[in-house]
XYZ file of C-alpha atoms in Angstrom:
568
model
C 94.495 -25.112 95.364
C 95.912 -21.614 95.718
C 95.325 -19.155 92.906
C 98.147 -16.700 92.374
C 97.750 -13.511 90.367
C 101.111 -11.731 90.148
C 100.477 -8.018 90.080
C 101.696 -4.624 91.108
C 98.432 -2.757 91.258
C 96.238 -5.794 91.784
C 98.759 -6.641 94.491
C 97.726 -10.236 94.935
C 100.499 -12.569 95.979
C 100.804 -15.751 98.001
C 104.080 -16.075 99.750
C 105.312 -19.641 99.500
C 106.513 -19.534 103.087
C 103.168 -19.135 104.564
C 103.030 -15.379 104.888
C 100.246 -15.329 102.346
C 99.196 -11.921 101.235
C 96.249 -11.451 98.936
C 94.955 -8.069 98.058
C 92.291 -7.100 95.537
C 93.192 -3.857 93.865
C 93.416 -1.846 90.709
C 93.326 1.608 89.221
C 90.488 3.250 87.254
C 91.553 5.796 84.688
C 88.400 7.929 84.828
C 88.352 8.486 88.546
C 85.842 10.148 90.834
C 85.282 13.873 90.586
C 86.590 14.578 94.069
C 89.188 17.111 95.169
C 91.677 14.849 96.870
C 93.405 17.708 98.680
C 90.719 17.407 101.355
C 90.748 13.617 101.590
C 91.740 11.885 104.813
C 91.870 15.117 106.760
C 88.142 14.632 107.336
C 88.362 11.091 108.743
C 86.142 10.940 111.789
C 86.974 7.503 113.237
C 84.048 7.814 115.619
C 83.831 4.360 117.300
C 80.124 3.982 116.565
C 80.666 4.755 112.873
C 83.718 2.481 112.661
C 81.707 -0.341 114.223
C 78.939 0.229 111.682
C 81.416 0.171 108.795
C 82.962 -3.065 110.020
C 79.554 -4.634 110.526
C 78.515 -3.816 106.952
C 81.770 -5.124 105.462
C 81.337 -8.392 107.339
C 77.693 -8.681 106.334
C 78.607 -8.088 102.689
C 81.159 -10.906 102.918
C 83.555 -8.542 101.150
C 86.629 -10.760 100.889
C 89.329 -11.390 98.328
C 87.773 -14.687 97.277
C 84.345 -13.144 96.797
C 85.660 -10.243 94.720
C 87.674 -12.600 92.516
C 84.549 -14.658 91.978
C 82.749 -11.576 90.658
C 85.265 -11.017 87.860
C 86.390 -12.945 84.826
C 90.027 -13.946 84.233
C 90.139 -11.300 81.500
C 89.065 -8.541 83.879
C 91.508 -9.663 86.565
C 94.331 -9.751 84.016
C 93.391 -6.258 82.808
C 93.494 -4.983 86.395
C 97.032 -6.320 86.545
C 97.835 -3.909 83.704
C 96.193 -0.934 85.451
C 93.155 -1.176 83.183
C 89.836 -1.372 85.035
C 87.384 -0.849 82.191
C 86.673 -4.602 81.763
C 86.103 -5.014 85.517
C 83.873 -1.938 85.673
C 81.784 -3.181 82.733
C 81.355 -6.612 84.326
C 80.350 -5.069 87.645
C 77.696 -2.734 86.235
C 75.064 -5.451 86.114
C 75.924 -6.922 89.513
C 73.952 -5.674 92.493
C 75.307 -7.622 95.453
C 76.722 -5.578 98.360
C 80.202 -6.934 97.587
C 79.890 -5.782 93.962
C 78.772 -2.286 94.994
C 81.644 -1.948 97.479
C 84.101 -3.104 94.833
C 82.760 -0.610 92.319
C 83.064 2.396 94.601
C 86.185 1.627 96.662
C 88.325 -0.593 94.388
C 87.328 0.511 90.898
C 86.751 4.107 92.103
C 83.465 4.360 90.208
C 80.600 6.576 91.395
C 77.533 4.626 92.502
C 73.981 5.751 93.207
C 73.235 6.617 96.805
C 70.517 4.003 96.885
C 72.943 1.284 95.847
C 75.474 2.420 98.427
C 72.834 2.431 101.170
C 71.819 -1.096 100.145
C 75.445 -2.266 100.426
C 76.000 -0.504 103.756
C 72.654 -0.494 105.560
C 74.083 0.054 109.057
C 76.478 2.886 108.231
C 74.344 4.417 105.486
C 75.275 7.244 103.151
C 75.183 9.911 105.829
C 77.330 7.798 108.150
C 79.904 7.172 105.396
C 80.071 10.908 104.632
C 80.459 11.687 108.338
C 83.145 9.025 108.648
C 84.985 10.637 105.737
C 85.191 7.708 103.326
C 82.878 9.064 100.600
C 81.507 12.309 99.250
C 78.199 12.833 97.490
C 77.234 14.872 94.453
C 73.983 15.624 92.681
C 73.787 14.661 89.045
C 70.765 14.499 86.755
C 68.392 14.590 89.682
C 70.120 11.774 91.562
C 72.633 11.583 94.403
C 75.853 9.729 93.632
C 78.556 8.506 95.995
C 82.300 8.834 95.280
C 85.113 7.192 97.208
C 87.447 9.538 99.066
C 89.925 6.775 99.822
C 90.940 3.399 98.485
C 89.528 0.555 100.592
C 89.959 -3.109 99.777
C 89.914 -6.582 101.343
C 93.165 -8.290 102.247
C 93.691 -11.909 103.260
C 96.786 -12.843 105.267
C 98.104 -16.296 106.212
C 100.866 -15.798 108.773
C 102.986 -18.565 110.363
C 103.315 -17.791 114.068
C 104.894 -20.306 116.415
C 104.563 -23.129 113.896
C 100.860 -22.491 113.299
C 99.496 -20.611 110.288
C 97.027 -17.959 111.364
C 94.558 -16.603 108.809
C 93.233 -13.077 108.948
C 90.670 -11.194 106.887
C 91.365 -7.466 106.964
C 90.357 -4.344 105.063
C 93.058 -1.824 104.227
C 92.538 1.842 103.384
C 95.003 4.151 101.654
C 94.955 7.150 99.324
C 93.408 6.910 95.878
C 96.136 6.673 93.263
C 96.827 9.156 90.492
C 95.424 6.650 87.992
C 92.155 6.785 89.928
C 92.076 10.567 90.328
C 93.744 11.593 87.051
C 96.174 13.803 88.988
C 99.716 13.363 90.317
C 99.819 12.396 93.988
C 99.923 15.060 96.681
C 103.180 15.378 98.630
C 101.774 13.619 101.706
C 100.210 10.845 99.612
C 99.869 7.554 101.519
C 100.582 4.497 99.396
C 98.622 1.264 99.681
C 100.054 -2.242 99.681
C 102.663 -1.997 96.946
C 105.262 -4.591 95.921
C 107.866 -3.244 98.378
C 105.464 -3.739 101.287
C 104.683 -7.249 100.096
C 108.407 -8.038 99.932
C 109.028 -6.920 103.504
C 105.924 -8.747 104.731
C 107.350 -11.933 103.242
C 110.859 -11.344 104.636
C 109.873 -10.546 108.212
C 110.559 -13.269 110.773
C 107.341 -14.197 112.566
C 108.657 -15.503 115.881
C 106.531 -14.352 118.848
C 108.079 -11.260 120.458
C 107.200 -8.968 123.343
C 107.518 -5.736 121.375
C 107.776 -4.582 117.778
C 108.188 -1.244 116.009
C 107.146 -0.362 112.468
C 109.174 2.733 111.592
C 107.559 4.598 108.688
C 104.210 2.824 108.918
C 102.444 4.398 105.912
C 99.000 2.820 105.611
C 99.863 0.376 108.405
C 99.904 -2.981 106.612
C 103.253 -3.990 108.149
C 101.872 -2.960 111.522
C 98.824 -5.204 111.150
C 101.076 -8.188 110.456
C 103.304 -7.366 113.440
C 100.257 -7.359 115.694
C 99.779 -11.086 115.055
C 103.015 -12.084 116.799
C 104.046 -9.123 118.990
C 102.459 -8.431 122.363
C 102.934 -4.675 121.909
C 103.236 -2.848 118.591
C 104.267 0.759 118.046
C 103.927 2.417 114.627
C 105.579 5.713 113.709
C 105.623 7.986 110.684
C 106.672 11.568 110.037
C 103.386 12.054 108.179
C 100.359 12.682 110.375
C 98.275 11.675 107.362
C 99.979 8.269 107.282
C 99.451 7.915 111.023
C 95.743 8.599 110.488
C 95.519 5.849 107.896
C 97.253 3.411 110.251
C 94.900 4.404 113.081
C 91.916 3.967 110.757
C 93.029 0.518 109.591
C 93.840 -0.606 113.129
C 90.418 0.509 114.379
C 88.571 -1.023 111.427
C 90.290 -4.372 111.972
C 90.032 -4.208 115.778
C 93.795 -4.309 116.313
C 95.485 -2.528 119.211
C 98.283 -0.344 117.820
C 100.173 2.531 119.465
C 100.542 5.049 116.615
C 102.880 8.027 117.079
C 103.717 10.851 114.692
C 107.327 12.001 114.380
C 110.580 11.759 112.433
C 112.434 8.447 112.417
C 112.911 7.259 116.020
C 112.041 10.529 117.748
C 108.668 9.192 118.956
C 110.320 6.221 120.748
C 113.262 7.872 122.515
C 114.474 5.689 125.366
C 112.531 2.612 124.243
C 113.829 -0.680 122.867
C 112.134 -3.370 120.799
C 112.597 -7.032 119.998
C 111.817 -6.467 116.312
C 112.011 -3.335 114.180
C 110.751 -3.300 110.606
C 111.032 -0.457 108.130
C 110.126 0.149 104.518
C 111.685 3.625 104.496
C 111.368 6.382 101.874
C 114.699 5.436 100.314
C 114.385 6.827 96.781
C 117.525 8.745 95.780
C 116.021 11.961 94.433
C 118.075 14.718 92.761
C 117.899 17.959 94.732
C 116.736 19.860 91.646
C 113.770 17.487 91.348
C 113.054 17.542 95.077
C 112.704 21.327 95.135
C 109.763 21.037 92.721
C 108.033 18.156 94.486
C 108.822 15.845 97.372
C 106.649 12.759 97.807
C 106.933 11.827 101.475
C 106.131 8.147 101.022
C 109.214 7.569 98.865
C 111.713 10.393 99.572
C 113.134 10.938 103.050
C 114.690 14.272 102.133
C 118.305 13.177 102.736
C 121.256 13.712 100.423
C 121.785 10.743 98.119
C 121.354 7.351 99.897
C 122.324 8.620 103.345
C 118.918 7.947 104.898
C 119.675 4.221 105.109
C 122.816 4.417 107.301
C 121.027 6.896 109.572
C 118.131 4.470 110.062
C 120.491 1.553 110.750
C 122.438 3.588 113.298
C 119.320 4.704 115.155
C 117.556 1.349 114.866
C 120.311 -0.746 116.448
C 120.330 1.696 119.367
C 116.651 0.831 119.915
C 117.048 -2.964 119.757
C 116.614 -5.015 122.901
C 119.121 -7.841 123.579
C 118.502 -10.471 120.921
C 116.506 -7.962 118.886
C 116.515 -7.728 115.102
C 116.176 -4.982 112.518
C 114.665 -5.924 109.137
C 114.444 -3.263 106.471
C 114.362 -2.625 102.755
C 117.051 -0.407 101.292
C 118.855 0.733 98.183
C 122.409 1.917 97.703
C 124.483 3.621 95.042
C 127.019 1.589 93.084
C 129.846 2.796 90.859
C 131.073 1.363 87.587
C 132.651 -1.750 89.157
C 129.576 -3.673 90.277
C 131.546 -6.457 91.934
C 132.104 -4.050 94.840
C 128.429 -3.218 95.327
C 128.574 -4.387 98.963
C 131.064 -1.781 100.150
C 128.538 0.898 101.072
C 125.907 -1.189 102.906
C 128.602 -3.203 104.689
C 130.319 -0.036 105.905
C 126.971 1.325 107.082
C 126.436 -1.728 109.292
C 130.010 -1.632 110.579
C 129.779 2.037 111.549
C 126.315 1.684 113.102
C 127.298 -1.252 115.319
C 130.844 -0.229 116.281
C 129.847 1.012 119.751
C 127.800 -2.109 120.487
C 130.646 -4.385 119.447
C 133.065 -2.408 121.639
C 130.642 -2.934 124.534
C 130.779 -6.696 124.136
C 127.725 -7.343 121.965
C 127.844 -9.930 119.217
C 126.149 -8.664 116.052
C 125.089 -10.620 112.968
C 124.110 -8.848 109.759
C 122.903 -10.167 106.425
C 122.878 -7.790 103.464
C 121.197 -9.038 100.291
C 121.072 -7.353 96.902
C 118.200 -8.717 94.820
C 118.351 -6.272 91.899
C 120.967 -4.060 90.313
C 119.597 -1.468 87.881
C 121.329 1.227 85.876
C 120.546 4.810 86.825
C 118.488 5.434 83.687
C 116.096 2.619 84.542
C 115.984 3.776 88.153
C 115.059 7.298 87.072
C 112.360 6.009 84.722
C 110.770 3.945 87.485
C 110.344 6.863 89.836
C 109.409 9.382 87.181
C 106.567 7.116 86.061
C 105.631 6.659 89.700
C 105.340 10.435 90.032
C 103.956 11.471 86.669
C 102.274 8.418 85.151
C 101.138 9.470 81.684
C 100.190 12.971 82.820
C 103.279 14.829 81.653
C 104.361 16.546 78.469
C 107.335 15.093 76.638
C 109.408 18.236 77.115
C 108.857 18.203 80.878
C 109.673 14.485 81.003
C 112.931 14.938 79.059
C 114.073 17.868 81.179
C 113.506 16.029 84.450
C 115.023 12.823 83.049
C 118.182 14.792 82.282
C 118.238 16.096 85.872
C 118.278 12.554 87.244
C 121.036 11.381 84.903
C 123.235 14.448 85.542
C 122.807 14.080 89.290
C 123.923 10.444 89.310
C 126.823 11.180 86.937
C 128.064 13.959 89.232
C 128.102 11.491 92.134
C 129.895 8.810 90.118
C 126.902 6.503 90.407
C 126.153 4.173 87.508
C 123.882 1.648 89.205
C 121.523 1.369 92.159
C 121.309 -1.807 94.194
C 117.988 -2.803 95.717
C 117.659 -5.294 98.525
C 117.247 -5.738 102.245
C 119.272 -5.650 105.430
C 118.835 -7.719 108.595
C 120.827 -6.898 111.731
C 120.472 -9.007 114.873
C 122.016 -8.564 118.315
C 122.918 -11.848 119.952
C 121.889 -12.432 123.551
C 124.780 -12.968 125.967
C 124.721 -16.519 127.272
C 123.539 -16.679 130.886
C 123.844 -12.882 131.056
C 127.623 -13.208 131.409
C 129.407 -10.014 130.450
C 131.755 -10.462 127.525
C 135.091 -8.707 127.332
C 134.520 -7.809 123.696
C 131.941 -8.552 121.061
C 132.270 -9.040 117.347
C 130.434 -8.328 114.125
C 129.766 -10.812 111.361
C 128.491 -9.264 108.130
C 127.711 -11.331 105.057
C 126.733 -9.536 101.851
C 125.302 -11.573 98.989
C 123.961 -10.769 95.549
C 121.052 -13.150 94.949
C 119.361 -12.163 91.687
C 118.074 -15.681 91.008
C 116.256 -18.371 92.893
C 113.127 -18.281 95.007
C 112.400 -15.005 96.858
C 113.500 -15.248 100.478
C 111.015 -15.333 103.324
C 111.218 -14.985 107.091
C 112.410 -18.568 107.500
C 115.198 -18.013 104.976
C 116.283 -14.854 106.817
C 116.279 -16.708 110.128
C 118.294 -19.590 108.632
C 120.878 -17.185 107.229
C 121.251 -15.216 110.476
C 121.626 -18.430 112.465
C 124.409 -19.623 110.185
C 126.499 -16.551 109.422
C 129.175 -17.956 111.720
C 130.570 -21.273 110.506
C 131.174 -23.864 113.243
C 134.820 -23.620 114.292
C 135.251 -27.368 114.127
C 133.237 -27.802 110.951
C 135.285 -30.785 109.819
C 134.090 -32.836 112.773
C 130.482 -31.668 112.658
C 127.749 -33.771 111.099
C 125.408 -32.228 108.572
C 121.989 -33.068 107.189
C 120.887 -32.296 103.647
C 117.504 -30.524 103.546
C 114.668 -32.431 101.913
C 114.023 -29.767 99.240
C 117.555 -30.000 97.784
C 117.922 -31.406 94.283
C 120.939 -31.981 92.047
C 121.147 -31.755 88.253
C 124.162 -32.956 86.262
C 124.965 -31.986 82.688
C 127.204 -34.167 80.522
C 128.849 -33.763 77.158
C 127.601 -36.787 75.210
C 130.078 -39.654 75.508
C 131.987 -38.160 78.455
C 131.971 -40.036 81.811
C 132.215 -36.948 84.047
C 129.681 -34.130 84.240
C 130.591 -30.793 82.732
C 128.277 -28.940 85.118
C 126.607 -29.769 88.441
C 123.789 -27.598 89.814
C 122.241 -27.655 93.263
C 118.708 -26.264 93.551
C 116.331 -25.685 96.448
C 112.568 -25.597 96.255
C 111.833 -23.742 99.486
C 111.250 -19.969 99.694
C 114.654 -18.326 99.530
C 115.991 -21.432 97.819
C 118.904 -20.894 95.497
C 119.969 -22.370 92.194
C 123.717 -22.475 91.746
C 126.540 -24.347 90.010
C 128.839 -26.273 92.321
C 132.008 -28.280 91.924
C 132.075 -32.063 92.101
C 133.740 -31.731 95.502
C 130.861 -29.719 96.942
C 128.264 -31.956 95.288
C 129.935 -34.966 96.879
C 129.711 -33.466 100.382
C 126.061 -32.557 99.885
C 125.364 -36.063 98.627
C 126.795 -37.825 101.705
C 125.412 -35.417 104.309
C 122.954 -37.732 106.054
C 123.764 -36.843 109.657
C 126.180 -39.735 110.107
C 129.495 -38.876 108.477
C 131.646 -35.824 109.166
C 133.586 -33.905 106.502
C 136.801 -35.146 108.109
C 135.688 -38.712 107.418
C 134.668 -38.153 103.801
C 137.400 -35.772 102.596
C 139.920 -38.600 101.973
C 137.354 -40.570 99.980
C 136.326 -37.528 97.914
C 139.977 -36.706 97.195
C 140.718 -40.276 96.118
C 137.593 -40.492 93.944
C 138.346 -37.230 92.129
C 142.130 -37.590 92.030
C 142.700 -34.481 94.131
C 144.915 -33.633 97.082
C 143.147 -33.825 100.435
C 144.340 -30.324 101.311
C 142.753 -28.940 98.152
C 139.447 -30.684 98.866
C 139.496 -29.456 102.470
C 140.115 -25.850 101.417
C 137.344 -25.963 98.812
C 134.842 -27.292 101.316
C 135.911 -24.775 103.941
C 134.945 -22.024 101.491
C 131.677 -23.721 100.458
C 130.218 -24.853 103.797
C 129.260 -21.340 105.043
C 127.056 -20.694 102.006
C 125.544 -24.183 102.179
C 124.533 -23.545 105.801
C 123.297 -19.963 105.229
C 121.116 -21.014 102.345
C 119.759 -24.064 104.158
C 121.160 -26.706 101.801
C 122.781 -28.247 104.875
C 121.972 -27.990 108.549
C 123.914 -29.209 111.541
C 122.640 -32.576 112.716
C 121.533 -32.687 116.352
C 124.039 -34.173 118.754
C 123.332 -37.771 119.886
C 122.327 -36.680 123.401
C 119.508 -34.613 121.902
């Protein structure tokens, strides 16, 4: 039975699709007495030391399951709320190597040098200092060890080629401001946050020859790509982030080509089958940016213009049949029903040249959240300041955010993801002209999408031309609920739900419910439309038009799939 602990800082989540991602984490308010300005710059990455570190972590059996077994449900729940005191208290009397490693690297508590040496007998204290993962200090006649970076176990279950592969990794990143008691430095490298987990879940895991992780950060997306791509390149404008990715790749014995540079500059002239990006998309007011600019979240562009630039450059680096998958946000005015205008135009502009050259392009734009600008500002101010800010400073900066959005006419920010795929030309035959199909959907409810849901949507953005004479199969996870007014023979409301990842929950008409109900791979819509019309007392033309509008969404969402032809 899988245990799921939903968390932001504990960052433990099992993706229902099979891309399972479990990560033990948390933030300790006291924090080590270490000047973080020097952290990571001292990473040695000497192969002998890295091998010793890996050997000790394996010997300690330092895994997610083991760490969870060391802590009570209360302590784990407190970690979910950024409170590590209960966990630290429970760990104080535990002396196993796994407990010591958790104390120093996850809870960011100083430990005696003797305890650290016991937990890491091969690397030792001197080796860990030389490697750059701890510092030491003398206190009351004893030597104590403090973590310089955040290091934690991570368990991944990744479906590749129909088989779920399980990996046990360790992932290093910067200590957080809750651990250090100070706001993050400008080149701070974030660990596995909720955005990373979302993109890990959304990424299609088909085997590919090459993959690029643009804006790699600590390298967690890169590690996942390495499980199904023959060659993986990771880039980031931050040399510090590149160092973390190199460190994590070496520690986990994964071959990654890491290159420092802005956007796609490090891969000029190269193309990839899959490009993923969790870019620094936060829309920061210029007045705020001049005081501080956190690289991991702010790309330095005006407003939300970083996203269209990435799309434009990414599609130019896609191989035939390649796909871009990225997280994004976009500004929305007062009329939220038109939220899709900006991201749709970005895709249209970025792919115009390809389409003119005869390439067929499919794009799926999904908005999962729509937040007002005040909430958006609060999110990122707390991310920057935490509780370490005076009320007057908070209010002044809050006003800057609100004024900046008001000046731009922005009342909301949409958060979601974009997938753009280039279709391969059949038999390498040149096409006279290509085309672009873009579908933008707001999906605030239902199960979070995964790679399979993205693949299903991309494969079904184009409705079969002769849909009336096609045969469809209803997926096994589809369920129907009908709601009646007592005493009435006909339902007032019909809802179709899906249990799979990415599954939706929506109200449908009786016409649509009828088609879903008879879709067993035998009958075509053309055959059942007359019967549906007669049963409901409707004109056949009306029923046909309603189904023509409904079938695309039913296919995209995976409620229906085309039945294989008899010869297959």
